Short mmCIF file of C-alpha atoms and ligand atoms in Angstrom, two decimals:
data_model
loop_
_atom_site.label_atom_id
_atom_site.label_comp_id
_atom_site.label_asym_id
_atom_site.label_seq_id
_atom_site.Cartn_x
_atom_site.Cartn_y
_atom_site.Cartn_z
CA MET V 1 5.11 -1.28 -30.26
CA ILE V 2 7.15 -3.75 -27.95
CA SER V 3 9.67 -6.19 -29.78
CA PRO V 4 12.53 -8.74 -28.49
CA LEU V 5 15.89 -6.72 -28.23
CA ASP V 6 18.40 -6.94 -30.96
CA LYS V 7 21.44 -8.09 -29.03
CA ASN V 8 23.59 -7.75 -31.98
CA ASN V 9 22.77 -3.82 -31.98
CA PRO V 10 21.88 -2.81 -28.27
CA PRO V 11 20.50 0.49 -27.36
CA TYR V 12 23.70 1.43 -24.87
CA SER V 13 22.92 4.98 -24.55
CA LEU V 14 19.22 4.03 -23.21
CA LEU V 15 20.65 1.11 -21.22
CA LEU V 16 23.45 3.43 -19.58
CA LEU V 17 20.81 5.60 -18.57
CA ALA V 18 19.82 2.96 -15.91
CA ASP V 19 23.33 1.38 -15.48
CA PRO V 20 26.58 3.55 -15.31
CA SER V 21 28.44 0.34 -16.18
CA HIS V 22 28.97 -0.64 -19.85
CA GLN V 23 30.51 -3.83 -18.44
CA GLN V 24 27.83 -4.89 -16.47
CA ILE V 25 25.23 -4.32 -19.23
CA GLN V 26 27.35 -6.51 -21.56
CA THR V 27 27.44 -9.15 -18.98
CA TYR V 28 23.74 -9.11 -18.21
CA LEU V 29 22.74 -9.05 -21.89
CA LYS V 30 24.65 -12.07 -22.74
CA THR V 31 22.10 -14.23 -20.85
CA GLY V 32 19.26 -11.63 -20.14
CA ILE V 33 15.79 -11.54 -21.80
CA GLY V 34 15.38 -8.01 -23.27
CA TYR V 35 12.50 -6.29 -25.11
CA GLN V 36 12.06 -2.47 -26.45
CA ALA V 37 9.59 0.06 -26.91
CA ILE V 38 9.54 1.45 -30.63
CA ILE V 39 7.66 4.64 -31.86
CA ASP V 40 8.38 6.04 -35.33
CA ASP V 41 11.13 3.59 -35.97
CA GLN V 42 12.88 4.69 -32.93
CA VAL V 43 13.68 2.93 -29.59
CA VAL V 44 12.34 4.64 -26.83
CA GLY V 45 12.71 2.23 -24.02
CA VAL V 46 14.32 -1.10 -23.01
CA TYR V 47 14.05 -3.37 -20.25
CA VAL V 48 16.08 -6.58 -19.43
CA LEU V 49 15.61 -9.55 -17.31
CA GLN V 50 17.56 -12.30 -16.19
CA LEU V 51 16.40 -15.53 -14.55
CA ARG V 52 18.09 -15.96 -11.16
CA SER V 53 16.77 -19.28 -10.12
CA THR V 54 13.80 -21.51 -10.97
CA GLY V 55 10.78 -19.28 -10.90
CA HIS V 56 12.73 -15.95 -9.84
CA TYR V 57 13.78 -13.33 -12.27
CA GLU V 58 15.39 -10.24 -11.63
CA LEU V 59 14.97 -6.99 -13.54
CA MET V 60 18.26 -5.69 -14.53
CA ASN V 61 17.82 -2.75 -16.30
CA ILE V 62 14.80 -0.37 -17.62
CA ALA V 63 15.12 2.73 -19.25
CA VAL V 64 13.07 5.49 -21.22
CA LEU V 65 14.62 8.00 -23.46
CA GLU V 66 14.33 11.48 -21.30
CA ALA V 67 12.10 13.09 -24.10
CA HIS V 68 9.55 10.31 -23.92
CA GLN V 69 9.56 9.85 -19.82
CA GLY V 70 6.44 10.56 -17.90
CA LYS V 71 3.95 9.09 -20.74
CA GLY V 72 3.67 5.89 -19.42
CA ILE V 73 6.15 4.00 -21.49
CA GLY V 74 8.11 3.00 -18.46
CA LYS V 75 4.71 1.59 -16.96
CA THR V 76 4.00 -0.24 -20.31
CA LEU V 77 7.42 -1.90 -20.27
CA LEU V 78 7.34 -3.04 -16.56
CA GLN V 79 3.75 -4.62 -17.02
CA HIS V 80 5.25 -6.48 -20.26
CA ALA V 81 8.11 -7.76 -18.02
CA ILE V 82 5.61 -8.72 -15.18
CA ASP V 83 3.25 -10.65 -17.93
CA TYR V 84 6.46 -12.30 -19.48
CA CYS V 85 7.51 -13.75 -15.93
CA ARG V 86 4.09 -14.91 -15.40
CA GLN V 87 3.62 -16.66 -18.50
CA LYS V 88 6.91 -18.32 -17.56
CA GLN V 89 5.16 -19.25 -14.36
CA ALA V 90 7.36 -17.53 -12.07
CA HIS V 91 6.45 -16.53 -8.47
CA THR V 92 8.76 -13.67 -8.08
CA LEU V 93 9.95 -10.73 -9.63
CA GLU V 94 12.80 -8.52 -7.95
CA ILE V 95 14.27 -5.06 -8.78
CA GLY V 96 17.54 -3.51 -6.81
CA THR V 97 17.67 0.15 -6.74
CA GLY V 98 19.75 2.75 -4.62
CA ASN V 99 18.77 4.40 -1.63
CA SER V 100 18.62 7.69 -3.60
CA SER V 101 16.41 6.66 -6.36
CA LEU V 102 13.61 8.48 -5.16
CA SER V 103 11.91 8.77 -8.77
CA GLN V 104 12.34 5.04 -9.39
CA LEU V 105 11.43 3.88 -5.88
CA ALA V 106 7.88 6.24 -6.65
CA PHE V 107 7.86 4.19 -9.97
CA TYR V 108 8.16 0.94 -8.88
CA GLN V 109 6.06 1.14 -5.63
CA LYS V 110 3.09 2.56 -7.75
CA LEU V 111 3.51 -0.59 -10.05
CA GLY V 112 2.94 -2.84 -6.87
CA PHE V 113 6.71 -3.61 -5.88
CA ARG V 114 7.33 -3.97 -2.43
CA ILE V 115 10.84 -3.22 -0.38
CA VAL V 116 11.74 -6.40 1.18
CA ARG V 117 15.42 -6.29 1.84
CA VAL V 118 18.25 -3.78 2.22
CA ILE V 119 22.26 -4.66 1.25
CA PRO V 120 24.12 -2.03 3.07
CA ASN V 121 26.83 -0.15 1.39
CA PHE V 122 26.48 -1.97 -1.78
CA PHE V 123 27.13 0.83 -3.89
CA VAL V 124 30.05 2.06 -1.83
CA THR V 125 31.66 -1.17 -1.93
CA HIS V 126 31.10 -2.29 -5.92
CA TYR V 127 31.41 1.23 -7.33
CA ASP V 128 34.91 3.20 -7.70
CA GLU V 129 33.22 6.58 -7.33
CA PRO V 130 30.80 7.99 -4.85
CA ILE V 131 27.28 8.40 -6.70
CA PHE V 132 25.03 11.19 -5.62
CA GLU V 133 21.06 11.64 -6.49
CA ASN V 134 18.68 14.09 -5.20
CA GLY V 135 21.48 15.24 -2.61
CA ILE V 136 21.71 11.79 -1.15
CA GLN V 137 24.73 9.70 -1.27
CA CYS V 138 23.86 6.22 -2.84
CA ARG V 139 25.02 3.78 -0.41
CA ASP V 140 22.67 0.84 -0.08
CA MET V 141 20.73 -1.27 -2.40
CA LEU V 142 16.93 -1.64 -1.76
CA ILE V 143 15.59 -4.96 -3.16
CA LEU V 144 12.00 -4.59 -4.17
CA SER V 145 9.66 -7.52 -4.87
CA MET V 146 6.98 -8.50 -6.45
CA GLN V 147 4.95 -12.08 -6.22
CA LEU V 148 3.41 -12.86 -9.21
N1 COA M 201 7.84 10.59 -9.00
C1 COA M 201 6.82 10.18 -8.69
N2 COA M 201 6.00 9.00 -9.61
C2 COA M 201 6.61 8.77 -10.61
C3 COA M 201 7.79 9.47 -11.13
C4 COA M 201 8.72 10.22 -10.02
N3 COA M 201 9.89 10.76 -10.13
N4 COA M 201 8.33 8.84 -12.27
C5 COA M 201 7.50 7.94 -12.60
N5 COA M 201 6.43 8.09 -11.80
C6 COA M 201 5.12 7.07 -11.74
C7 COA M 201 4.34 8.13 -12.66
O1 COA M 201 3.55 9.12 -12.20
C8 COA M 201 3.44 7.00 -13.05
O2 COA M 201 1.99 6.56 -12.20
P1 COA M 201 0.85 6.51 -12.62
O3 COA M 201 0.61 5.46 -13.17
O4 COA M 201 0.06 6.73 -10.83
O5 COA M 201 0.42 7.84 -13.08
C9 COA M 201 4.39 5.53 -13.26
O6 COA M 201 5.49 6.12 -12.46
C10 COA M 201 4.60 5.25 -14.40
O7 COA M 201 5.10 6.50 -15.20
P2 COA M 201 6.09 6.09 -16.64
O8 COA M 201 5.54 7.41 -17.03
O9 COA M 201 5.41 5.04 -17.24
O10 COA M 201 7.52 6.34 -16.11
P3 COA M 201 8.52 6.57 -17.41
O11 COA M 201 8.14 6.48 -18.66
O12 COA M 201 9.33 8.11 -16.95
O13 COA M 201 9.70 5.36 -17.09
C11 COA M 201 11.60 5.16 -15.75
C12 COA M 201 9.91 5.32 -15.84
C13 COA M 201 12.05 5.20 -14.20
C14 COA M 201 11.79 3.94 -16.64
C15 COA M 201 12.28 6.40 -16.33
O14 COA M 201 12.12 7.76 -15.96
C16 COA M 201 13.95 6.37 -16.70
O15 COA M 201 14.15 5.67 -17.60
N6 COA M 201 14.56 6.80 -15.85
C17 COA M 201 16.15 6.70 -16.03
C18 COA M 201 16.42 5.13 -15.76
C19 COA M 201 16.48 4.57 -14.61
O16 COA M 201 16.66 5.17 -13.48
N7 COA M 201 15.88 3.37 -14.77
C20 COA M 201 15.66 2.36 -13.44
C21 COA M 201 17.01 1.99 -12.94
S1 COA M 201 16.82 1.54 -11.14
#
């Protein structure tokens, strides 16, 4: 079941899987649109969208509990986000991810997103500590986009 996120009780442990910054999460939760996936009364997945400009949404966060990953829940949530944006007559949905986030790049491209821009050194400039994933330093932000 997918239901609107309870902003008074956000699932931080899940949201932190996708974004290490508690502060950033709090900021976009205030104005964002969030939904959660629930199985047997447990929140197992979440996503948060933000309206960037007229017709343009950005996916700020999407996460599925580790024990539930690889079962199609992320795909269902992302499809829900796409459908939400289409219902709002939006034209573009964008997602920013790191150059080292290989699983996420596979996930988004399989759902039809295309890499449209690179913001060089984004993670070097905006994060205090170097980030490594898959043995690669996360330096650049890749922007993936879907025309709706
Ligand atoms: N490599 C290749 N393909 C992958 C993949 C990987 N590591 N992970 C997922 N996929 C593919 C699946 O094979 C599936 O493709 P298919 O439809 O052709 O079978 C598709 O992506 C959907 O997979 P799904 O099972 O719905 O993904 P999920 O429930 O595990 O959710 C994430 C995906 C990214 C949300 C989840 O792994 C997660 O929460 N990761 C940690 C948080 C995070 O990094 N969030 C994104 C921040 S940018």
